[in-house]
GROMACS .gro file of C-alpha atoms in nm:
model
  468
    1MET     CA    1  14.615   7.186  17.152
    2LYS     CA    2  14.644   7.007  16.820
    3PHE     CA    3  14.467   6.654  16.804
    4LYS     CA    4  14.654   6.421  16.577
    5LEU     CA    5  14.431   6.160  16.428
    6HIS     CA    6  14.473   5.883  16.175
    7THR     CA    7  14.228   5.677  15.993
    8HIS     CA    8  14.173   5.308  16.001
    9THR     CA    9  13.958   5.169  15.712
   10ARG     CA   10  13.787   4.861  15.594
   11ARG     CA   11  13.605   4.793  15.269
   12LEU     CA   12  13.286   4.581  15.204
   13LEU     CA   13  13.049   4.501  14.911
   14GLY     CA   14  12.736   4.708  14.949
   15ASP     CA   15  12.494   4.498  14.733
   16LEU     CA   16  12.316   4.360  15.045
   17HIS     CA   17  12.274   4.689  15.226
   18THR     CA   18  12.107   5.026  15.220
   19PRO     CA   19  12.193   5.345  15.420
   20VAL     CA   20  11.852   5.303  15.605
   21SER     CA   21  11.889   4.950  15.701
   22ILE     CA   22  12.246   4.986  15.827
   23TYR     CA   23  12.127   5.294  16.024
   24LEU     CA   24  11.860   5.084  16.184
   25LYS     CA   25  12.109   4.818  16.271
   26VAL     CA   26  12.349   5.050  16.450
   27ARG     CA   27  12.140   5.326  16.610
   28ASP     CA   28  12.075   5.132  16.944
   29ALA     CA   29  12.444   5.075  16.991
   30PHE     CA   30  12.545   5.420  16.883
   31PRO     CA   31  12.281   5.678  16.994
   32GLU     CA   32  12.317   6.035  16.869
   33SER     CA   33  12.409   5.923  16.524
   34ALA     CA   34  12.345   6.081  16.180
   35LEU     CA   35  12.232   5.959  15.828
   36LEU     CA   36  12.297   6.170  15.511
   37GLU     CA   37  12.173   6.053  15.163
   38SER     CA   38  12.115   6.186  14.823
   39SER     CA   39  11.839   6.050  14.585
   40ASP     CA   40  12.041   6.200  14.285
   41PHE     CA   41  12.269   5.941  14.164
   42HIS     CA   42  12.314   6.077  13.815
   43ALA     CA   43  12.643   6.231  13.873
   44ARG     CA   44  12.934   6.081  14.061
   45ASP     CA   45  12.946   6.387  14.298
   46ASN     CA   46  12.605   6.294  14.424
   47SER     CA   47  12.645   5.914  14.463
   48THR     CA   48  12.759   5.898  14.836
   49SER     CA   49  12.562   5.849  15.165
   50TYR     CA   50  12.699   5.846  15.505
   51VAL     CA   51  12.612   5.709  15.843
   52ALA     CA   52  12.798   5.881  16.123
   53LEU     CA   53  12.851   5.722  16.462
   54ASN     CA   54  12.993   5.815  16.807
   55PRO     CA   55  13.052   6.194  16.865
   56ILE     CA   56  13.410   6.252  16.997
   57ALA     CA   57  13.422   6.630  16.949
   58SER     CA   58  13.187   6.922  16.880
   59VAL     CA   59  13.151   7.293  16.847
   60GLU     CA   60  12.831   7.476  16.931
   61VAL     CA   61  12.721   7.830  16.942
   62ASN     CA   62  12.440   7.933  17.184
   63ARG     CA   63  12.346   8.239  17.384
   64GLY     CA   64  12.629   8.428  17.248
   65ALA     CA   65  12.907   8.189  17.343
   66ALA     CA   66  13.085   7.899  17.171
   67THR     CA   67  13.152   7.573  17.327
   68MET     CA   68  13.410   7.330  17.205
   69ARG     CA   69  13.432   6.983  17.333
   70PHE     CA   70  13.752   6.775  17.240
   71PRO     CA   71  13.841   6.390  17.212
   72ASP     CA   72  14.037   6.411  17.541
   73GLY     CA   73  13.732   6.525  17.733
   74SER     CA   74  13.866   6.893  17.766
   75LEU     CA   75  13.617   7.170  17.721
   76LEU     CA   76  13.673   7.539  17.592
   77HIS     CA   77  13.397   7.799  17.645
   78GLU     CA   78  13.431   8.159  17.498
   79LYS     CA   79  13.211   8.450  17.444
   80LEU     CA   80  13.152   8.586  17.101
   81ARG     CA   81  13.260   8.929  17.050
   82ASP     CA   82  13.383   9.166  16.775
   83ARG     CA   83  13.730   8.999  16.775
   84TYR     CA   84  13.590   8.637  16.809
   85SER     CA   85  13.319   8.564  16.576
   86ILE     CA   86  13.101   8.279  16.488
   87THR     CA   87  13.344   8.228  16.187
   88ASP     CA   88  13.643   8.252  16.420
   89ALA     CA   89  13.486   7.974  16.649
   90LEU     CA   90  13.415   7.726  16.371
   91ALA     CA   91  13.738   7.771  16.181
   92GLY     CA   92  13.934   7.771  16.518
   93PHE     CA   93  13.776   7.440  16.613
   94ILE     CA   94  13.857   7.287  16.281
   95GLY     CA   95  14.221   7.412  16.321
   96HIS     CA   96  14.256   7.185  16.640
   97PHE     CA   97  14.250   6.866  16.428
   98ASP     CA   98  14.512   6.699  16.183
   99VAL     CA   99  14.399   6.374  16.017
  100GLU     CA  100  14.614   6.143  15.813
  101GLY     CA  101  14.557   5.836  15.632
  102ASP     CA  102  14.321   5.677  15.377
  103GLU     CA  103  13.982   5.850  15.303
  104LYS     CA  104  14.083   6.145  15.528
  105GLU     CA  105  13.887   6.364  15.284
  106ALA     CA  106  13.571   6.208  15.419
  107CYS     CA  107  13.644   6.308  15.774
  108GLY     CA  108  13.481   6.632  15.891
  109LEU     CA  109  13.196   6.787  16.087
  110PHE     CA  110  12.838   6.706  16.040
  111GLY     CA  111  12.570   6.939  16.184
  112TYR     CA  112  12.361   7.265  16.137
  113THR     CA  113  12.360   7.636  16.154
  114THR     CA  114  11.996   7.765  16.241
  115PHE     CA  115  11.855   8.074  16.081
  116ASN     CA  116  11.889   8.229  16.437
  117CYS     CA  117  12.259   8.270  16.371
  118VAL     CA  118  12.186   8.590  16.189
  119ARG     CA  119  12.210   8.754  16.514
  120TYR     CA  120  12.585   8.672  16.503
  121THR     CA  121  12.658   8.765  16.145
  122GLU     CA  122  12.459   9.102  16.124
  123ASN     CA  123  12.273   9.340  16.340
  124ILE     CA  124  11.950   9.140  16.368
  125ALA     CA  125  11.728   9.115  16.687
  126VAL     CA  126  11.622   8.772  16.697
  127LYS     CA  127  11.309   8.680  16.921
  128GLU     CA  128  11.427   8.486  17.202
  129SER     CA  129  11.250   8.147  17.281
  130ARG     CA  130  11.373   7.856  17.524
  131ASN     CA  131  11.255   7.511  17.555
  132ASP     CA  132  11.248   7.383  17.910
  133ARG     CA  133  11.361   7.034  17.786
  134ASN     CA  134  11.590   6.958  17.503
  135ASP     CA  135  11.670   7.305  17.388
  136ALA     CA  136  11.900   7.325  17.078
  137PRO     CA  137  12.203   7.534  17.037
  138ASP     CA  138  12.193   7.788  16.739
  139MET     CA  139  12.469   7.614  16.574
  140LEU     CA  140  12.630   7.265  16.627
  141TYR     CA  141  12.885   7.067  16.425
  142ILE     CA  142  13.013   6.713  16.540
  143LEU     CA  143  13.311   6.515  16.469
  144TYR     CA  144  13.219   6.152  16.474
  145LYS     CA  145  13.451   5.867  16.552
  146TYR     CA  146  13.308   5.609  16.280
  147LEU     CA  147  13.176   5.687  15.927
  148ILE     CA  148  13.010   5.422  15.716
  149VAL     CA  149  13.039   5.552  15.353
  150PHE     CA  150  12.811   5.424  15.072
  151ASP     CA  151  12.953   5.465  14.725
  152HIS     CA  152  12.633   5.394  14.525
  153PHE     CA  153  12.828   5.439  14.197
  154THR     CA  154  13.038   5.136  14.262
  155ASP     CA  155  12.811   4.951  14.514
  156ARG     CA  156  13.088   4.948  14.775
  157ILE     CA  157  13.089   5.048  15.153
  158THR     CA  158  13.394   5.192  15.344
  159LEU     CA  159  13.421   5.192  15.712
  160ILE     CA  160  13.625   5.466  15.853
  161GLU     CA  161  13.756   5.500  16.216
  162LEU     CA  162  13.948   5.795  16.368
  163LEU     CA  163  14.218   5.691  16.606
  164ARG     CA  164  14.445   5.892  16.838
  165GLU     CA  165  14.813   5.746  16.882
  166GLY     CA  166  14.822   5.430  17.066
  167GLU     CA  167  14.449   5.375  17.054
  168GLU     CA  168  14.319   5.034  16.964
  169SER     CA  169  14.085   4.996  16.675
  170ARG     CA  170  13.726   4.869  16.747
  171LEU     CA  171  13.606   4.894  16.373
  172HIS     CA  172  13.537   4.523  16.371
  173GLU     CA  173  13.239   4.580  16.616
  174VAL     CA  174  13.087   4.833  16.361
  175GLU     CA  175  13.144   4.573  16.088
  176SER     CA  176  12.968   4.313  16.293
  177LEU     CA  177  12.655   4.538  16.327
  178VAL     CA  178  12.655   4.623  15.952
  179ASN     CA  179  12.644   4.249  15.897
  180LEU     CA  180  12.356   4.167  16.118
  181ARG     CA  181  12.062   4.015  15.944
  182ASN     CA  182  11.790   4.165  16.151
  183PHE     CA  183  11.703   4.501  16.298
  184ALA     CA  184  11.420   4.644  16.499
  185SER     CA  185  11.176   4.890  16.352
  186PHE     CA  186  10.902   5.071  16.548
  187ASN     CA  187  10.576   5.230  16.496
  188PHE     CA  188  10.477   5.589  16.467
  189PHE     CA  189  10.142   5.739  16.572
  190THR     CA  190   9.998   6.087  16.543
  191GLU     CA  191   9.833   6.235  16.853
  192GLY     CA  192   9.539   6.464  16.759
  193ASP     CA  193   9.541   6.693  16.456
  194GLU     CA  194   9.820   6.917  16.324
  195TYR     CA  195   9.797   7.292  16.383
  196SER     CA  196   9.961   7.607  16.284
  197THR     CA  197  10.099   7.863  16.514
  198ILE     CA  198   9.909   8.107  16.293
  199THR     CA  199   9.596   8.111  16.111
  200ASP     CA  200   9.549   8.149  15.741
  201ASN     CA  201   9.426   8.505  15.785
  202GLN     CA  202   9.725   8.585  15.997
  203PHE     CA  203   9.953   8.459  15.727
  204LYS     CA  204   9.760   8.664  15.456
  205GLU     CA  205   9.820   8.962  15.692
  206TYR     CA  206  10.204   8.880  15.673
  207VAL     CA  207  10.163   8.890  15.296
  208ARG     CA  208  10.004   9.233  15.305
  209LEU     CA  209  10.272   9.366  15.549
  210GLY     CA  210  10.540   9.225  15.322
  211ARG     CA  211  10.385   9.376  15.012
  212GLN     CA  212  10.364   9.723  15.185
  213HIS     CA  213  10.738   9.716  15.264
  214CYS     CA  214  10.812   9.627  14.920
  215LEU     CA  215  10.592   9.930  14.797
  216ARG     CA  216  10.768  10.152  15.031
  217GLY     CA  217  11.103  10.048  14.889
  218ASP     CA  218  11.224   9.910  15.218
  219VAL     CA  219  11.300   9.564  15.033
  220PHE     CA  220  11.253   9.431  14.695
  221GLN     CA  221  11.141   9.087  14.830
  222ILE     CA  222  11.090   8.934  15.166
  223VAL     CA  223  11.034   8.569  15.255
  224LEU     CA  224  10.785   8.512  15.530
  225SER     CA  225  10.677   8.177  15.675
  226ARG     CA  226  10.450   7.978  15.893
  227ARG     CA  227  10.513   7.694  16.118
  228PHE     CA  228  10.303   7.377  16.185
  229VAL     CA  229  10.296   7.132  16.467
  230GLN     CA  230  10.212   6.764  16.502
  231HIS     CA  231  10.210   6.575  16.826
  232PHE     CA  232  10.311   6.223  16.793
  233SER     CA  233  10.414   5.900  16.979
  234GLY     CA  234  10.654   5.625  16.866
  235ASP     CA  235  10.952   5.639  16.620
  236ASP     CA  236  11.001   5.951  16.413
  237PHE     CA  237  11.265   5.788  16.198
  238LYS     CA  238  10.952   5.610  16.023
  239VAL     CA  239  10.852   5.979  15.910
  240TYR     CA  240  11.200   6.008  15.768
  241ARG     CA  241  11.157   5.686  15.576
  242ALA     CA  242  10.828   5.786  15.437
  243LEU     CA  243  10.962   6.132  15.343
  244ARG     CA  244  11.239   5.991  15.148
  245SER     CA  245  10.987   5.764  14.962
  246VAL     CA  246  10.727   6.047  14.869
  247ASN     CA  247  10.984   6.323  14.825
  248PRO     CA  248  11.326   6.217  14.711
  249SER     CA  249  11.562   6.503  14.701
  250PRO     CA  250  11.931   6.583  14.654
  251TYR     CA  251  11.962   6.629  15.022
  252LEU     CA  252  11.824   6.356  15.254
  253PHE     CA  253  11.926   6.366  15.625
  254TYR     CA  254  11.832   6.244  15.977
  255PHE     CA  255  12.025   6.372  16.269
  256ASP     CA  256  11.977   6.241  16.613
  257PHE     CA  257  12.117   6.497  16.879
  258GLY     CA  258  11.990   6.311  17.169
  259GLY     CA  259  11.715   6.523  17.305
  260TYR     CA  260  11.599   6.641  16.953
  261ARG     CA  261  11.622   6.533  16.598
  262ILE     CA  262  11.640   6.735  16.270
  263PHE     CA  263  11.537   6.546  15.949
  264GLY     CA  264  11.434   6.632  15.595
  265SER     CA  265  11.438   6.618  15.224
  266SER     CA  266  11.585   6.951  15.106
  267PRO     CA  267  11.615   7.035  14.723
  268GLU     CA  268  11.818   7.327  14.776
  269THR     CA  269  12.213   7.371  14.799
  270HIS     CA  270  12.284   7.656  15.019
  271CYS     CA  271  12.661   7.653  14.955
  272LYS     CA  272  12.899   7.412  14.812
  273ILE     CA  273  13.283   7.423  14.820
  274LYS     CA  274  13.525   7.171  14.683
  275GLY     CA  275  13.885   7.285  14.645
  276LYS     CA  276  13.861   7.636  14.500
  277ALA     CA  277  13.519   7.584  14.342
  278ILE     CA  278  13.226   7.754  14.518
  279SER     CA  279  12.862   7.738  14.405
  280ILE     CA  280  12.509   7.822  14.524
  281ASP     CA  281  12.180   7.689  14.365
  282PRO     CA  282  11.898   7.948  14.419
  283ILE     CA  283  11.548   7.832  14.396
  284ALA     CA  284  11.298   8.089  14.309
  285GLY     CA  285  10.950   8.014  14.143
  286THR     CA  286  10.739   7.753  14.266
  287THR     CA  287  10.419   7.594  14.155
  288LYS     CA  288  10.203   7.296  14.256
  289ARG     CA  289  10.274   6.965  14.063
  290THR     CA  290   9.965   6.786  13.945
  291GLY     CA  291  10.135   6.446  13.820
  292ASN     CA  292   9.956   6.529  13.486
  293PRO     CA  293  10.232   6.586  13.224
  294VAL     CA  294  10.005   6.830  13.019
  295GLU     CA  295   9.903   7.036  13.332
  296ASP     CA  296  10.249   7.035  13.460
  297ARG     CA  297  10.397   7.165  13.142
  298LYS     CA  298  10.141   7.448  13.138
  299ALA     CA  299  10.244   7.522  13.492
  300VAL     CA  300  10.618   7.532  13.397
  301ASP     CA  301  10.538   7.757  13.100
  302PHE     CA  302  10.337   8.001  13.337
  303LEU     CA  303  10.649   7.993  13.574
  304LEU     CA  304  10.888   8.086  13.297
  305LYS     CA  305  10.670   8.359  13.167
  306ASP     CA  306  10.513   8.525  13.481
  307PRO     CA  307  10.678   8.861  13.537
  308LYS     CA  308  10.645   8.824  13.913
  309GLU     CA  309  10.831   8.488  13.928
  310ASN     CA  310  11.085   8.608  13.689
  311ALA     CA  311  11.161   8.916  13.874
  312GLU     CA  312  11.205   8.725  14.199
  313HIS     CA  313  11.439   8.473  14.034
  314VAL     CA  314  11.657   8.747  13.872
  315MET     CA  315  11.680   8.920  14.207
  316LEU     CA  316  11.785   8.612  14.393
  317VAL     CA  317  12.028   8.506  14.125
  318ASP     CA  318  12.190   8.839  14.144
  319LEU     CA  319  12.196   8.822  14.530
  320ALA     CA  320  12.378   8.474  14.489
  321ARG     CA  321  12.626   8.637  14.252
  322ASN     CA  322  12.706   8.921  14.513
  323ASP     CA  323  12.755   8.675  14.797
  324ILE     CA  324  13.001   8.457  14.610
  325SER     CA  325  13.175   8.758  14.458
  326ARG     CA  326  13.287   8.867  14.832
  327HIS     CA  327  13.554   8.589  14.814
  328ALA     CA  328  13.568   8.451  14.466
  329HIS     CA  329  13.619   8.545  14.105
  330GLY     CA  330  13.520   8.414  13.769
  331VAL     CA  331  13.157   8.435  13.897
  332LYS     CA  332  12.903   8.279  13.641
  333VAL     CA  333  12.557   8.156  13.595
  334GLU     CA  334  12.606   7.768  13.501
  335PHE     CA  335  12.233   7.712  13.431
  336TYR     CA  336  11.934   7.955  13.461
  337LYS     CA  337  11.582   7.892  13.550
  338GLU     CA  338  11.578   7.521  13.505
  339PRO     CA  339  11.247   7.344  13.586
  340GLN     CA  340  11.300   7.076  13.853
  341PHE     CA  341  11.029   6.834  13.944
  342TYR     CA  342  10.969   6.710  14.282
  343SER     CA  343  10.664   6.508  14.427
  344HIS     CA  344  10.435   6.800  14.522
  345VAL     CA  345  10.600   7.113  14.348
  346ILE     CA  346  10.792   7.228  14.053
  347HIS     CA  347  11.077   7.464  14.114
  348LEU     CA  348  11.287   7.702  13.898
  349VAL     CA  349  11.650   7.634  13.982
  350SER     CA  350  11.971   7.827  13.878
  351ARG     CA  351  12.341   7.760  13.962
  352VAL     CA  352  12.598   8.050  14.037
  353SER     CA  353  12.947   7.931  14.076
  354GLY     CA  354  13.303   8.089  14.114
  355THR     CA  355  13.665   8.019  14.197
  356LEU     CA  356  13.779   8.117  14.554
  357ASP     CA  357  14.029   8.379  14.569
  358GLU     CA  358  14.376   8.308  14.667
  359GLY     CA  359  14.401   8.302  15.045
  360ALA     CA  360  14.027   8.298  15.082
  361ASP     CA  361  13.897   8.128  15.390
  362PRO     CA  362  13.633   7.880  15.304
  363ILE     CA  363  13.443   7.903  15.638
  364ARG     CA  364  13.437   8.282  15.607
  365ALA     CA  365  13.314   8.245  15.245
  366PHE     CA  366  13.049   8.009  15.370
  367PHE     CA  367  12.904   8.247  15.652
  368ASP     CA  368  12.920   8.547  15.408
  369THR     CA  369  12.655   8.365  15.189
  370PHE     CA  370  12.445   8.305  15.523
  371PRO     CA  371  12.154   8.288  15.522
  372ALA     CA  372  12.041   8.194  15.171
  373GLY     CA  373  11.854   8.493  14.999
  374THR     CA  374  11.587   8.248  14.889
  375LEU     CA  375  11.489   8.234  15.264
  376SER     CA  376  11.540   8.583  15.368
  377GLY     CA  377  11.502   8.839  15.065
  378ALA     CA  378  11.668   9.134  14.922
  379PRO     CA  379  11.830   9.354  15.050
  380LYS     CA  380  11.926   9.059  15.266
  381VAL     CA  381  11.972   9.252  15.599
  382ARG     CA  382  11.670   9.471  15.587
  383ALA     CA  383  11.466   9.157  15.489
  384MET     CA  384  11.606   8.976  15.799
  385GLN     CA  385  11.515   9.253  16.025
  386LEU     CA  386  11.168   9.276  15.897
  387ILE     CA  387  11.124   8.903  15.931
  388SER     CA  388  11.220   8.921  16.296
  389GLU     CA  389  10.960   9.205  16.351
  390ILE     CA  390  10.669   9.036  16.158
  391GLU     CA  391  10.700   8.669  16.246
  392GLU     CA  392  10.565   8.572  16.573
  393HIS     CA  393  10.860   8.336  16.679
  394ASN     CA  394  11.216   8.302  16.577
  395ARG     CA  395  11.272   8.033  16.295
  396GLY     CA  396  11.516   7.801  16.470
  397ALA     CA  397  11.637   7.543  16.223
  398TYR     CA  398  11.414   7.657  15.949
  399GLY     CA  399  11.586   7.855  15.680
  400GLY     CA  400  11.936   7.771  15.804
  401CYS     CA  401  12.152   7.510  15.673
  402ILE     CA  402  12.266   7.169  15.747
  403GLY     CA  403  12.519   6.909  15.618
  404PHE     CA  404  12.891   6.846  15.607
  405ILE     CA  405  13.215   7.067  15.664
  406GLY     CA  406  13.544   6.893  15.591
  407LEU     CA  407  13.866   6.947  15.798
  408ASN     CA  408  14.008   7.047  15.466
  409GLY     CA  409  13.766   7.327  15.399
  410ASP     CA  410  13.548   7.149  15.165
  411LEU     CA  411  13.170   7.177  15.244
  412ASN     CA  412  12.831   7.086  15.127
  413GLN     CA  413  12.544   7.261  15.315
  414ALA     CA  414  12.179   7.218  15.214
  415ILE     CA  415  11.914   7.469  15.308
  416THR     CA  416  11.698   7.355  15.598
  417ILE     CA  417  11.371   7.334  15.412
  418ARG     CA  418  11.114   7.044  15.372
  419THR     CA  419  11.248   6.957  15.722
  420PHE     CA  420  11.105   6.836  16.050
  421VAL     CA  421  11.247   6.936  16.394
  422SER     CA  422  11.150   6.666  16.639
  423ARG     CA  423  11.140   6.735  17.006
  424ASN     CA  424  10.930   6.641  17.326
  425ASN     CA  425  10.706   6.436  17.091
  426GLU     CA  426  10.624   6.714  16.869
  427LEU     CA  427  10.720   6.760  16.503
  428TRP     CA  428  10.755   7.113  16.391
  429TYR     CA  429  10.775   7.183  16.019
  430GLN     CA  430  10.774   7.531  15.840
  431ALA     CA  431  10.756   7.688  15.487
  432GLY     CA  432  10.760   8.030  15.351
  433ALA     CA  433  10.677   8.246  15.038
  434GLY     CA  434  10.866   8.525  14.869
  435ILE     CA  435  10.655   8.836  14.882
  436VAL     CA  436  10.699   9.121  14.626
  437SER     CA  437  10.506   9.418  14.535
  438LYS     CA  438  10.262   9.228  14.314
  439SER     CA  439  10.206   8.924  14.552
  440GLU     CA  440   9.852   8.806  14.609
  441GLU     CA  441   9.754   8.682  14.958
  442GLU     CA  442   9.580   8.362  14.839
  443TYR     CA  443   9.839   8.272  14.592
  444GLU     CA  444  10.125   8.287  14.841
  445LEU     CA  445   9.909   8.106  15.106
  446GLN     CA  446   9.879   7.817  14.846
  447GLU     CA  447  10.239   7.825  14.772
  448VAL     CA  448  10.321   7.758  15.128
  449ASN     CA  449  10.072   7.470  15.155
  450SER     CA  450  10.216   7.327  14.832
  451LYS     CA  451  10.575   7.332  14.979
  452LEU     CA  452  10.434   7.138  15.290
  453GLY     CA  453  10.251   6.886  15.093
  454ALA     CA  454  10.524   6.627  15.098
  455LEU     CA  455  10.589   6.658  15.476
  456LYS     CA  456  10.210   6.610  15.548
  457LYS     CA  457  10.190   6.313  15.324
  458ALA     CA  458  10.506   6.160  15.505
  459ILE     CA  459  10.337   6.196  15.830
  460ASP     CA  460  10.021   6.027  15.701
  461LEU     CA  461  10.217   5.747  15.535
  462ALA     CA  462  10.423   5.683  15.843
  463ALA     CA  463  10.127   5.658  16.064
  464SER     CA  464   9.965   5.416  15.838
  465LEU     CA  465  10.265   5.167  15.836
  466TYR     CA  466  10.279   4.908  16.105
  467HIS     CA  467  10.587   4.704  16.165
  468VAL     CA  468  10.740   4.779  15.831
   0.00000   0.00000   0.00000
């Protein structure tokens, strides 16, 4: 069945509003909403934020089956198999919709693909783990009825509503909420101390095992991670507010899926497609940021000259080139080993781009880059197999991707790092290190701690703020 939808829009001045304030105004009236922002407004492409409200359709993959929910209440459930892949499920779901009208390019799916989806794209045995309450599917993308779109470049807000034929608009109700002067804000409290699911010594053993596999020639590099947990009470949106303050990043997001939330501040693009242009921004090479310009410059010089960091970066840039080349031509490196400064770390970043081949399916091109080499290793398949063997639990959201997929094939997906999963009054957060043959246990342990520094600081800040 084809669902024909048309847009209804209104435009407002945005100078009295922020994405956060509007999200706080609308979230009680519209539970299970989403907020996507960017702290990088230097370029026109990165000057847009979204608040998405009222899910009307969705596609999820879980336990080897795809489930589609449609605007008329109908449901389609189908097992994945050789001739019906996760790519087919997502592309097929998108094909059920035809949207016309102003701002139709902004209409699409918002959601995530967990790292666990490697079980559907390659022959990877992922460790099973199920939550008794509020279990999350391996993949979930949602079509929302309302979008509140901020153009920070022009300071304008566009309200977009998706309507079926003959359906009456209720966009004025959203506008009334946007124009409210007051909104509720609730406190956040930590309960007990944070803990990791593995000890420091166990993670060092991960490093030793990874190094052995590199020396044996099983892999050139493997990314191994550890998870931390913090119990809490109150409103985890305050942690998101703190995180966007202490660690502004190109990708800021807060998704409320009802029984669980996923929110973070990712610095890394997994895959971006706009028209025929496709790009990946691999990050490889990380050091702690001190805040002292002289010391930070020394750290950058060390990263740029260190043989281990350089070998790792070259390897992952080559992997990105190979991934893009499967469906694109004219593949090139736009910039190479560019130092980028964040609140607690300094990264070396490159950009690999190309032009999609004639007839290439953007959804298939996206899945053929999944997961990012910077979160798995090289060769990618063998690295993922070893990750599943070595790490104590499956990764869930960590190392997957999250963001937007347009109904026209455009997409912008961030890697799910510097991210919290909030469920049953627990925050889960995770980070990893790229292990090569010359890796040192203590150095890799400290790299993981540095990557988690902003998240831990956000928790502390959120817990210290009352009625703000």
